[in-house]
Amino acid sequence: MRQRPIPRRTPGNLPSDLSGFVGRGGELSELGRLLDASRLVTVTGAGGVGKTRLVLTAARAAADAAAGPVRPPDAGGPADPAQERYFDGVWLAELASVRDPALLELTLAEALGLTDHTTRPPRTVLAEHLAERRLLLVLDGFEQLVDETADLVRDLLRRSPGLRVLAAGRRPLTLDGELSWPLAPLDPEEALALLIERTSAADPSFALTEANRAVLAELCARLDGLPLALELAAGRLRTLSPEQVLSRLEDRFALLTGGSRGALPRHRALRTAIGWSHELCTAGERLLWARLSVFAGQFDLDAAEYVCAGPDLPVDSVLDLVGELLGQSLLVREETAAGVRYRMLESVRIYGAGWLESLGDARRLRRRHRDWYMGLATWCELDWFSPRQEEVAALVEAELPNLRLALECCLDEPEEIHLGQYLAGTLWFFWAGCGRLTEGRHWLDRTLEGDLGLAGPEYESSRLKALWVLGYVAALQGDSVASMSALYECRDGAARSENPVAGAYAVHRMGCLALISDDMTRAGELLGSALERYREAGELNSNVLMCQVELAMALAFQGDLAGALSLCREVRDICEERGERWTKAYALYVLAYAALDAGGTAEARRLLAECVAINHTFRDLVGLVLAVELLALVTVAEGHPAEAAVLQGAAEPLWDGVGMRLFGSGYFNAPRLMCQERAGELLGAERYASCARHGRTLSLDALVERALRGPEPAPVPAGPLPRPRGTTERAERPMVHPGAKSRKPAGSPEGEPAG
């Protein structure tokens, strides 16, 4: 019997601390005490006082305390309270860039790594996910949606007894049981330490001396100990002496207060520090600062150059100006999966946005921002059908706040709604291929509902694209009524406007609906017709190849296995030639089915392992759950019924997030039924149920890791797989019936499943 390994805890998604945390030891201890006493703690304070940094540092401390191996059940001694309290991790949701209340719950779901293909409200998905979990949720930057955030937090806390929330904002959420803690500025010694640390990081030759201590301490006092103001001052100490910085700052204070040297309100101290930094910038730096304020969240250099450059700001000057703003702590540089990106702190961005409005240039810059992201989406759609698929997925995910802003910009002008339809439709690969169906449906519905017919017939192709993508997304969500309505409208509109490509997409997705509805005859007809239309139009991309895989499934379900394999081998070869992986995973699924039918369990496992890895990379739940269930069937055929039951149990919760009702399909459901029957016979009902329950406790990452690792070699092989009893006549003819052509010797149940 194998020794059960000790499972690892869920880590969460907290970013690493790149610049270090200075001081605040007492505040961190107090914040920890408050979290012990309440399930909702909100750190409040003026902009720039350091709320975000403190909350993230406290969250990292909580995550570190909860980290480490789970104690074995037979270990002695009391459990660690922190490990128990945050067993399921510490998770950060950054809300500052969210403006649309409808996207608040989606943003939280994304932060928690949730993928849901159904039409269920995102709040329901969140509540069900959190209901039995113990975790800390960190919310930052909710001021623009405080009422909506408060309502959501109240509901989640009520329905999720293991949830704790740590929030950072300029005002509390004002909920029952909330502990609101106003954060004070740094004390004089900590303020001086922060100023020295940040200045030394930018200029290693800088040091605190007896000669400059007094003036630096006065500088900290004049900035009221506000961390952001001190960071900005540190940026200036690269080029000015402490005396020069203080002198210029004194002049700025006097201007704002009419010469009074009394204590300044903290918000004025911050605005003074930002305004003073603004005045010390060159004209080019000030202009770039204002124009960069149109971005939401992160952006890259290419975007900054396109959006911000002009006759008064040459494109070849933008890089140097970005470097200057970085040096002055007005921009932050971040390493991401999408490469080097920049971000402007919210208080700094708001100041720049006000300056841009005063220049009368805000509307032009927003439209220029929109145009850049329209072009980015177009490029990404083309590049999706290439070896850069994974890079495209990471890029669009990083750019999602800016793409949302671009979509909002399109919706602001009724006569430009066609641009929103084009953008929402062009992002089909992200909505459907990367597990973002709910958000895709949100934008597609909004752009189509807002179509008042003002755009004109010359933009009909954009509307048709949005319609077929809506039909595709709704089909994947299991909303067949909405899907058929959109697809019929697209097909008829394509015929009227003589748009054969849009017509092909409409017919393709109608065939997909027939496939998942078990109407294989109609599915074969529609999918075959769509392929012919694609070829006549010269269309070749991931959608076209997916149509070929779906046609292969329909053929195989009707008994034409040779035709199905021929189609899928061709798809696999094209995908490997083009570097396409997302569609390839579905072709591998069909090929694995065929390999298992021929008795090649090792080949089936190899194909399915690649399939699982690809689907997990792109957050494709439909492909993932189908592959895992087929892998469970392979596992029982290899003589590991307990491990097969664990995999089968782990697959069951995934169906809750799958919109298509494949769980009830006679064809797609056959592997699950066959695995349950064979593993149940070998293990017995009680043991099978126990293993399946264990599988249901696995996280998605743990399931994928387990599926890819595979079971240890079984000492005794398994027997033949029976045809499942009690199924419909359609289920009696699965796509491929594993075991029908080969006999596998019987075996006995293995030991306890790996933990």
Coordinates of N, CA, C and O in Angstrom, one line a residue, residues 307-439:
V307 N -0.9 55.8 -28.2 CA -1.9 56.6 -27.6 C -1.5 58.0 -27.3 O -2.2 59.0 -27.5
C308 N -0.3 58.1 -26.8 CA 0.2 59.4 -26.2 C 1.0 60.3 -27.2 O 1.1 61.5 -27.0
A309 N 1.6 59.7 -28.2 CA 2.5 60.5 -29.1 C 1.6 61.4 -30.0 O 0.4 61.2 -30.2
G310 N 2.3 62.4 -30.5 CA 1.6 63.4 -31.4 C 2.6 64.4 -31.8 O 3.8 64.4 -31.4
P311 N 2.2 65.4 -32.6 CA 3.1 66.5 -33.0 C 3.8 67.2 -31.8 O 5.0 67.6 -31.9
D312 N 3.1 67.3 -30.7 CA 3.7 67.9 -29.5 C 4.4 67.0 -28.6 O 4.9 67.4 -27.5
L313 N 4.4 65.7 -28.9 CA 5.1 64.7 -28.1 C 5.6 63.6 -29.1 O 4.9 62.6 -29.3
P314 N 6.8 63.8 -29.6 CA 7.3 62.8 -30.7 C 7.3 61.4 -30.1 O 7.7 61.2 -28.9
V315 N 7.0 60.4 -30.9 CA 6.9 59.0 -30.5 C 8.3 58.6 -30.0 O 8.4 57.8 -29.0
D316 N 9.4 59.0 -30.6 CA 10.7 58.6 -30.1 C 11.1 59.2 -28.8 O 12.2 58.9 -28.3
S317 N 10.3 60.1 -28.2 CA 10.6 60.7 -26.9 C 9.9 60.0 -25.8 O 10.2 60.2 -24.6
V318 N 8.9 59.1 -26.1 CA 8.1 58.5 -25.1 C 8.8 57.6 -24.2 O 8.7 57.6 -23.0
L319 N 9.7 56.8 -24.8 CA 10.5 55.9 -23.9 C 11.3 56.6 -22.9 O 11.3 56.3 -21.7
D320 N 12.0 57.7 -23.3 CA 12.8 58.4 -22.3 C 11.9 59.1 -21.3 O 12.3 59.1 -20.1
L321 N 10.8 59.6 -21.7 CA 9.9 60.2 -20.7 C 9.3 59.2 -19.7 O 9.1 59.5 -18.6
V322 N 9.0 58.0 -20.2 CA 8.5 57.0 -19.3 C 9.6 56.7 -18.3 O 9.3 56.5 -17.1
G323 N 10.9 56.6 -18.7 CA 12.0 56.4 -17.8 C 12.0 57.5 -16.7 O 12.3 57.2 -15.5
E324 N 11.8 58.7 -17.1 CA 11.8 59.8 -16.2 C 10.7 59.7 -15.2 O 10.9 60.0 -14.0
L325 N 9.5 59.4 -15.6 CA 8.4 59.2 -14.7 C 8.6 58.1 -13.8 O 8.2 58.1 -12.6
L326 N 9.2 57.0 -14.3 CA 9.6 55.9 -13.4 C 10.6 56.4 -12.3 O 10.4 56.0 -11.1
G327 N 11.5 57.1 -12.7 CA 12.5 57.6 -11.7 C 11.9 58.5 -10.7 O 12.5 58.6 -9.6
Q328 N 10.9 59.2 -11.0 CA 10.2 60.1 -10.0 C 9.1 59.4 -9.3 O 8.3 60.1 -8.6
S329 N 9.0 58.1 -9.4 CA 7.9 57.3 -8.7 C 6.5 57.6 -9.1 O 5.6 57.4 -8.4
L330 N 6.4 58.2 -10.3 CA 5.1 58.5 -10.8 C 4.5 57.3 -11.6 O 3.3 57.3 -11.9
L331 N 5.4 56.4 -12.1 CA 5.0 55.2 -12.7 C 5.7 54.0 -12.0 O 6.7 54.2 -11.3
V332 N 5.0 52.9 -12.1 CA 5.6 51.6 -11.5 C 5.8 50.6 -12.6 O 5.0 50.5 -13.5
R333 N 7.0 50.0 -12.6 CA 7.3 49.0 -13.6 C 7.0 47.6 -13.0 O 7.4 47.3 -11.9
E334 N 6.3 46.7 -13.8 CA 5.9 45.4 -13.3 C 6.2 44.4 -14.3 O 6.0 44.6 -15.5
E335 N 6.8 43.2 -13.8 CA 7.0 42.1 -14.7 C 5.7 41.2 -14.7 O 5.3 40.8 -13.6
T336 N 5.2 40.9 -15.8 CA 4.0 40.0 -15.9 C 4.2 38.9 -16.9 O 5.2 38.9 -17.6
A337 N 3.2 38.0 -17.0 CA 3.2 36.9 -18.0 C 3.2 37.5 -19.4 O 3.6 36.8 -20.3
A338 N 2.7 38.7 -19.5 CA 2.6 39.4 -20.8 C 3.8 40.3 -21.1 O 3.8 41.1 -22.1
G339 N 4.8 40.2 -20.2 CA 6.0 41.0 -20.4 C 6.1 42.2 -19.5 O 5.3 42.3 -18.6
V340 N 7.0 43.2 -19.8 CA 7.2 44.3 -18.9 C 6.0 45.3 -19.2 O 5.7 45.6 -20.3
R341 N 5.4 45.7 -18.1 CA 4.3 46.6 -18.1 C 4.4 47.7 -17.1 O 5.2 47.6 -16.2
Y342 N 3.6 48.8 -17.3 CA 3.7 49.9 -16.4 C 2.3 50.2 -15.8 O 1.3 49.9 -16.4
R343 N 2.4 50.9 -14.7 CA 1.1 51.2 -14.0 C 1.3 52.5 -13.3 O 2.3 52.8 -12.7
M344 N 0.2 53.3 -13.3 CA 0.2 54.6 -12.6 C -0.6 54.4 -11.3 O -1.7 53.9 -11.3
L345 N 0.0 54.8 -10.1 CA -0.8 54.8 -8.9 C -2.0 55.6 -9.0 O -2.1 56.6 -9.7
E346 N -3.1 55.1 -8.4 CA -4.4 55.7 -8.6 C -4.5 57.2 -8.3 O -5.1 58.0 -9.0
S347 N -3.9 57.6 -7.2 CA -3.9 59.1 -6.8 C -3.2 59.9 -7.9 O -3.6 61.0 -8.3
V348 N -2.1 59.3 -8.4 CA -1.3 60.0 -9.5 C -2.1 60.0 -10.8 O -2.2 61.1 -11.5
R349 N -2.8 58.9 -11.1 CA -3.6 58.9 -12.3 C -4.8 59.9 -12.2 O -5.1 60.6 -13.2
I350 N -5.4 60.0 -11.1 CA -6.5 60.9 -11.0 C -6.1 62.3 -11.2 O -6.7 63.1 -11.8
Y351 N -4.9 62.7 -10.6 CA -4.4 64.0 -10.9 C -4.1 64.3 -12.3 O -4.5 65.3 -12.9
G352 N -3.5 63.3 -13.0 CA -3.3 63.4 -14.4 C -4.5 63.5 -15.2 O -4.6 64.3 -16.2
A353 N -5.6 62.8 -14.8 CA -6.9 62.8 -15.6 C -7.5 64.2 -15.4 O -8.1 64.7 -16.4
G354 N -7.4 64.8 -14.3 CA -7.9 66.2 -14.1 C -7.2 67.2 -15.0 O -7.8 68.1 -15.6
W355 N -5.8 67.0 -15.1 CA -5.1 67.8 -16.0 C -5.4 67.6 -17.4 O -5.5 68.6 -18.2
L356 N -5.7 66.4 -17.8 CA -6.1 66.1 -19.2 C -7.4 66.8 -19.5 O -7.6 67.3 -20.6
E357 N -8.4 66.7 -18.6 CA -9.7 67.4 -18.8 C -9.5 68.9 -19.0 O -10.1 69.5 -19.8
S358 N -8.6 69.4 -18.2 CA -8.4 70.9 -18.2 C -7.8 71.3 -19.6 O -8.0 72.4 -20.0
L359 N -7.0 70.4 -20.2 CA -6.4 70.6 -21.5 C -7.5 70.5 -22.6 O -7.2 70.8 -23.8
G360 N -8.6 69.9 -22.3 CA -9.7 69.7 -23.3 C -9.4 68.6 -24.3 O -9.9 68.6 -25.4
D361 N -8.5 67.7 -23.9 CA -8.0 66.7 -24.8 C -8.5 65.3 -24.4 O -8.1 64.3 -25.0
A362 N -9.4 65.2 -23.4 CA -9.7 63.9 -22.8 C -10.5 63.0 -23.8 O -10.2 61.8 -24.0
R363 N -11.4 63.6 -24.5 CA -12.2 62.8 -25.4 C -11.4 62.2 -26.6 O -11.5 61.1 -26.9
R364 N -10.5 63.0 -27.1 CA -9.7 62.6 -28.2 C -8.7 61.4 -27.7 O -8.6 60.4 -28.4
L365 N -8.2 61.6 -26.5 CA -7.3 60.5 -26.0 C -8.0 59.2 -25.7 O -7.5 58.1 -25.9
R366 N -9.3 59.3 -25.2 CA -10.1 58.1 -25.0 C -10.4 57.4 -26.3 O -10.3 56.2 -26.3
R367 N -10.7 58.1 -27.3 CA -10.9 57.5 -28.6 C -9.6 56.9 -29.2 O -9.7 55.9 -29.8
R368 N -8.5 57.6 -29.0 CA -7.2 57.0 -29.5 C -6.9 55.8 -28.7 O -6.4 54.8 -29.3
H369 N -7.2 55.8 -27.4 CA -7.0 54.6 -26.6 C -7.9 53.4 -27.1 O -7.4 52.3 -27.3
R370 N -9.1 53.8 -27.4 CA -10.0 52.7 -28.0 C -9.5 52.2 -29.3 O -9.5 51.0 -29.5
D371 N -9.0 53.0 -30.1 CA -8.5 52.6 -31.4 C -7.3 51.6 -31.3 O -7.2 50.7 -32.0
W372 N -6.4 51.9 -30.3 CA -5.3 51.0 -30.1 C -5.8 49.7 -29.7 O -5.3 48.6 -30.2
Y373 N -6.8 49.6 -28.8 CA -7.2 48.3 -28.3 C -8.1 47.6 -29.3 O -8.2 46.3 -29.3
M374 N -8.7 48.3 -30.2 CA -9.4 47.7 -31.4 C -8.3 47.0 -32.2 O -8.5 45.8 -32.6
G375 N -7.3 47.7 -32.5 CA -6.2 47.1 -33.3 C -5.5 45.9 -32.6 O -5.2 44.9 -33.2
L376 N -5.3 46.0 -31.3 CA -4.7 44.9 -30.5 C -5.6 43.7 -30.6 O -5.1 42.6 -30.8
A377 N -6.9 43.8 -30.4 CA -7.8 42.7 -30.5 C -7.8 42.1 -31.8 O -7.8 40.8 -32.0
T378 N -7.7 42.9 -32.9 CA -7.7 42.3 -34.3 C -6.4 41.5 -34.4 O -6.4 40.4 -35.0
W379 N -5.3 42.1 -34.0 CA -4.0 41.3 -34.1 C -4.1 40.0 -33.3 O -3.6 39.0 -33.8
C380 N -4.6 40.1 -32.1 CA -4.7 38.9 -31.3 C -5.6 37.8 -31.9 O -5.2 36.6 -31.8
E381 N -6.6 38.2 -32.5 CA -7.5 37.2 -33.2 C -6.7 36.5 -34.3 O -6.8 35.2 -34.4
L382 N -6.0 37.2 -35.0 CA -5.2 36.6 -36.1 C -4.1 35.7 -35.5 O -3.8 34.6 -36.0
D383 N -3.4 36.2 -34.4 CA -2.3 35.5 -33.9 C -2.8 34.3 -33.0 O -1.9 33.5 -32.6
W384 N -4.0 34.2 -32.7 CA -4.5 33.0 -32.0 C -4.3 31.8 -32.8 O -4.0 30.7 -32.2
F385 N -4.3 31.9 -34.1 CA -4.1 30.7 -34.9 C -2.6 30.7 -35.3 O -2.2 30.8 -36.4
S386 N -1.8 30.4 -34.2 CA -0.3 30.4 -34.4 C 0.3 29.8 -33.2 O -0.4 29.5 -32.2
P387 N 1.6 29.7 -33.2 CA 2.3 29.1 -32.0 C 2.2 30.0 -30.8 O 2.6 29.6 -29.7
R388 N 1.7 31.3 -30.9 CA 1.7 32.2 -29.8 C 0.3 32.2 -29.1 O 0.0 33.2 -28.4
Q389 N -0.4 31.2 -29.2 CA -1.7 31.2 -28.6 C -1.7 31.5 -27.1 O -2.4 32.3 -26.6
E390 N -0.8 30.8 -26.4 CA -0.7 31.0 -25.0 C -0.3 32.5 -24.6 O -0.7 33.1 -23.7
E391 N 0.6 33.0 -25.4 CA 1.0 34.4 -25.2 C -0.1 35.3 -25.5 O -0.3 36.3 -24.8
V392 N -0.9 35.0 -26.5 CA -2.1 35.9 -26.8 C -3.1 35.8 -25.6 O -3.6 36.9 -25.2
A393 N -3.3 34.7 -25.1 CA -4.2 34.5 -23.9 C -3.7 35.4 -22.7 O -4.5 36.1 -22.1
A394 N -2.4 35.3 -22.5 CA -1.8 36.1 -21.4 C -1.9 37.6 -21.6 O -2.2 38.4 -20.7
L395 N -1.7 38.0 -22.9 CA -1.8 39.4 -23.2 C -3.2 39.9 -23.0 O -3.4 41.0 -22.5
V396 N -4.2 39.2 -23.6 CA -5.6 39.7 -23.5 C -6.0 39.7 -22.0 O -6.7 40.7 -21.6
E397 N -5.6 38.8 -21.2 CA -5.9 38.8 -19.8 C -5.3 40.0 -19.1 O -6.0 40.7 -18.3
A398 N -4.1 40.3 -19.4 CA -3.4 41.5 -18.9 C -4.1 42.8 -19.3 O -4.2 43.8 -18.6
E399 N -4.6 42.8 -20.5 CA -5.2 44.0 -21.1 C -6.7 44.1 -20.9 O -7.3 45.0 -21.4
L400 N -7.3 43.2 -20.1 CA -8.7 43.2 -20.0 C -9.3 44.5 -19.4 O -10.3 45.0 -19.9
P401 N -8.7 45.1 -18.4 CA -9.2 46.4 -17.9 C -9.2 47.4 -19.1 O -10.2 48.2 -19.2
N402 N -8.2 47.5 -19.9 CA -8.2 48.5 -21.0 C -9.2 48.1 -22.1 O -9.8 49.0 -22.7
L403 N -9.4 46.8 -22.3 CA -10.3 46.4 -23.3 C -11.8 46.7 -22.9 O -12.6 47.1 -23.7
R404 N -12.0 46.5 -21.6 CA -13.3 46.9 -21.0 C -13.5 48.4 -21.2 O -14.6 48.9 -21.6
L405 N -12.5 49.2 -21.0 CA -12.6 50.7 -21.2 C -12.9 51.0 -22.6 O -13.7 51.9 -22.9
A406 N -12.2 50.3 -23.5 CA -12.5 50.5 -25.0 C -13.9 50.2 -25.3 O -14.6 50.9 -26.1
L407 N -14.4 49.1 -24.8 CA -15.8 48.7 -25.1 C -16.8 49.7 -24.5 O -17.8 50.1 -25.2
E408 N -16.5 50.2 -23.3 CA -17.3 51.3 -22.8 C -17.3 52.5 -23.7 O -18.3 53.2 -23.9
C409 N -16.1 52.9 -24.2 CA -16.0 54.0 -25.1 C -16.9 53.8 -26.3 O -17.5 54.8 -26.8
C410 N -16.9 52.6 -26.9 CA -17.7 52.3 -28.0 C -19.2 52.5 -27.7 O -20.0 53.0 -28.5
L411 N -19.6 52.1 -26.5 CA -21.0 52.2 -26.1 C -21.5 53.6 -25.8 O -22.7 53.9 -25.7
D412 N -20.5 54.5 -25.5 CA -20.8 55.9 -25.2 C -21.4 56.7 -26.4 O -22.1 57.6 -26.2
E413 N -21.1 56.2 -27.6 CA -21.6 56.9 -28.8 C -22.5 56.0 -29.6 O -22.0 55.0 -30.2
P414 N -23.8 56.3 -29.6 CA -24.7 55.4 -30.3 C -24.3 55.1 -31.8 O -24.5 54.0 -32.3
E415 N -23.8 56.1 -32.4 CA -23.5 56.0 -33.8 C -22.2 55.2 -34.0 O -21.9 54.8 -35.2
E416 N -21.5 54.8 -33.0 CA -20.3 54.0 -33.1 C -20.5 52.6 -32.4 O -19.5 52.0 -32.1
I417 N -21.7 52.2 -32.2 CA -22.0 50.9 -31.6 C -21.4 49.8 -32.4 O -21.1 48.7 -31.9
H418 N -21.3 50.0 -33.7 CA -20.7 48.9 -34.6 C -19.3 48.6 -34.2 O -18.8 47.5 -34.3
L419 N -18.6 49.6 -33.6 CA -17.2 49.4 -33.2 C -17.2 48.4 -32.0 O -16.4 47.6 -31.8
G420 N -18.2 48.7 -31.1 CA -18.3 47.8 -29.9 C -18.7 46.3 -30.4 O -18.2 45.4 -29.8
Q421 N -19.6 46.2 -31.4 CA -19.9 44.9 -31.9 C -18.7 44.2 -32.5 O -18.5 43.0 -32.2
Y422 N -17.9 45.0 -33.2 CA -16.7 44.4 -33.8 C -15.8 43.9 -32.7 O -15.2 42.8 -32.8
L423 N -15.5 44.8 -31.7 CA -14.6 44.5 -30.7 C -15.0 43.3 -29.8 O -14.3 42.3 -29.6
A424 N -16.3 43.3 -29.4 CA -16.8 42.1 -28.7 C -16.8 40.8 -29.5 O -16.5 39.8 -28.9
G425 N -17.1 40.9 -30.8 CA -17.0 39.7 -31.6 C -15.6 39.3 -31.9 O -15.3 38.1 -31.9
T426 N -14.7 40.2 -32.0 CA -13.3 39.8 -32.3 C -12.7 39.1 -31.2 O -11.8 38.3 -31.4
L427 N -13.1 39.3 -30.0 CA -12.6 38.7 -28.8 C -13.2 37.3 -28.5 O -13.1 36.8 -27.4
W428 N -13.8 36.7 -29.5 CA -14.5 35.4 -29.4 C -13.5 34.4 -28.8 O -13.9 33.5 -28.0
F429 N -12.3 34.4 -29.3 CA -11.3 33.4 -28.8 C -11.0 33.5 -27.3 O -10.7 32.5 -26.7
F430 N -11.1 34.7 -26.8 CA -10.9 34.9 -25.4 C -12.2 34.4 -24.6 O -12.1 33.7 -23.6
W431 N -13.3 34.9 -25.0 CA -14.6 34.5 -24.4 C -14.7 32.9 -24.4 O -15.0 32.3 -23.3
A432 N -14.6 32.3 -25.6 CA -14.9 30.9 -25.7 C -13.7 30.0 -25.4 O -13.8 28.9 -24.9
G433 N -12.4 30.5 -25.7 CA -11.3 29.7 -25.6 C -10.5 29.8 -24.3 O -9.7 28.9 -23.9
C434 N -10.9 30.8 -23.5 CA -10.1 31.0 -22.2 C -11.1 31.2 -21.0 O -10.7 31.8 -20.0
G435 N -12.2 30.5 -21.1 CA -13.1 30.5 -20.0 C -13.8 31.8 -19.5 O -14.0 31.9 -18.4
R436 N -14.0 32.7 -20.5 CA -14.6 34.0 -20.1 C -16.0 34.2 -20.7 O -16.4 35.2 -21.2
L437 N -16.8 33.1 -20.7 CA -18.1 33.1 -21.4 C -19.0 34.2 -20.8 O -19.7 34.9 -21.5
T438 N -19.1 34.3 -19.4 CA -20.0 35.2 -18.8 C -19.7 36.6 -19.2 O -20.6 37.4 -19.5
E439 N -18.5 37.0 -19.1 CA -18.1 38.4 -19.5 C -18.4 38.6 -21.0 O -18.9 39.7 -21.4

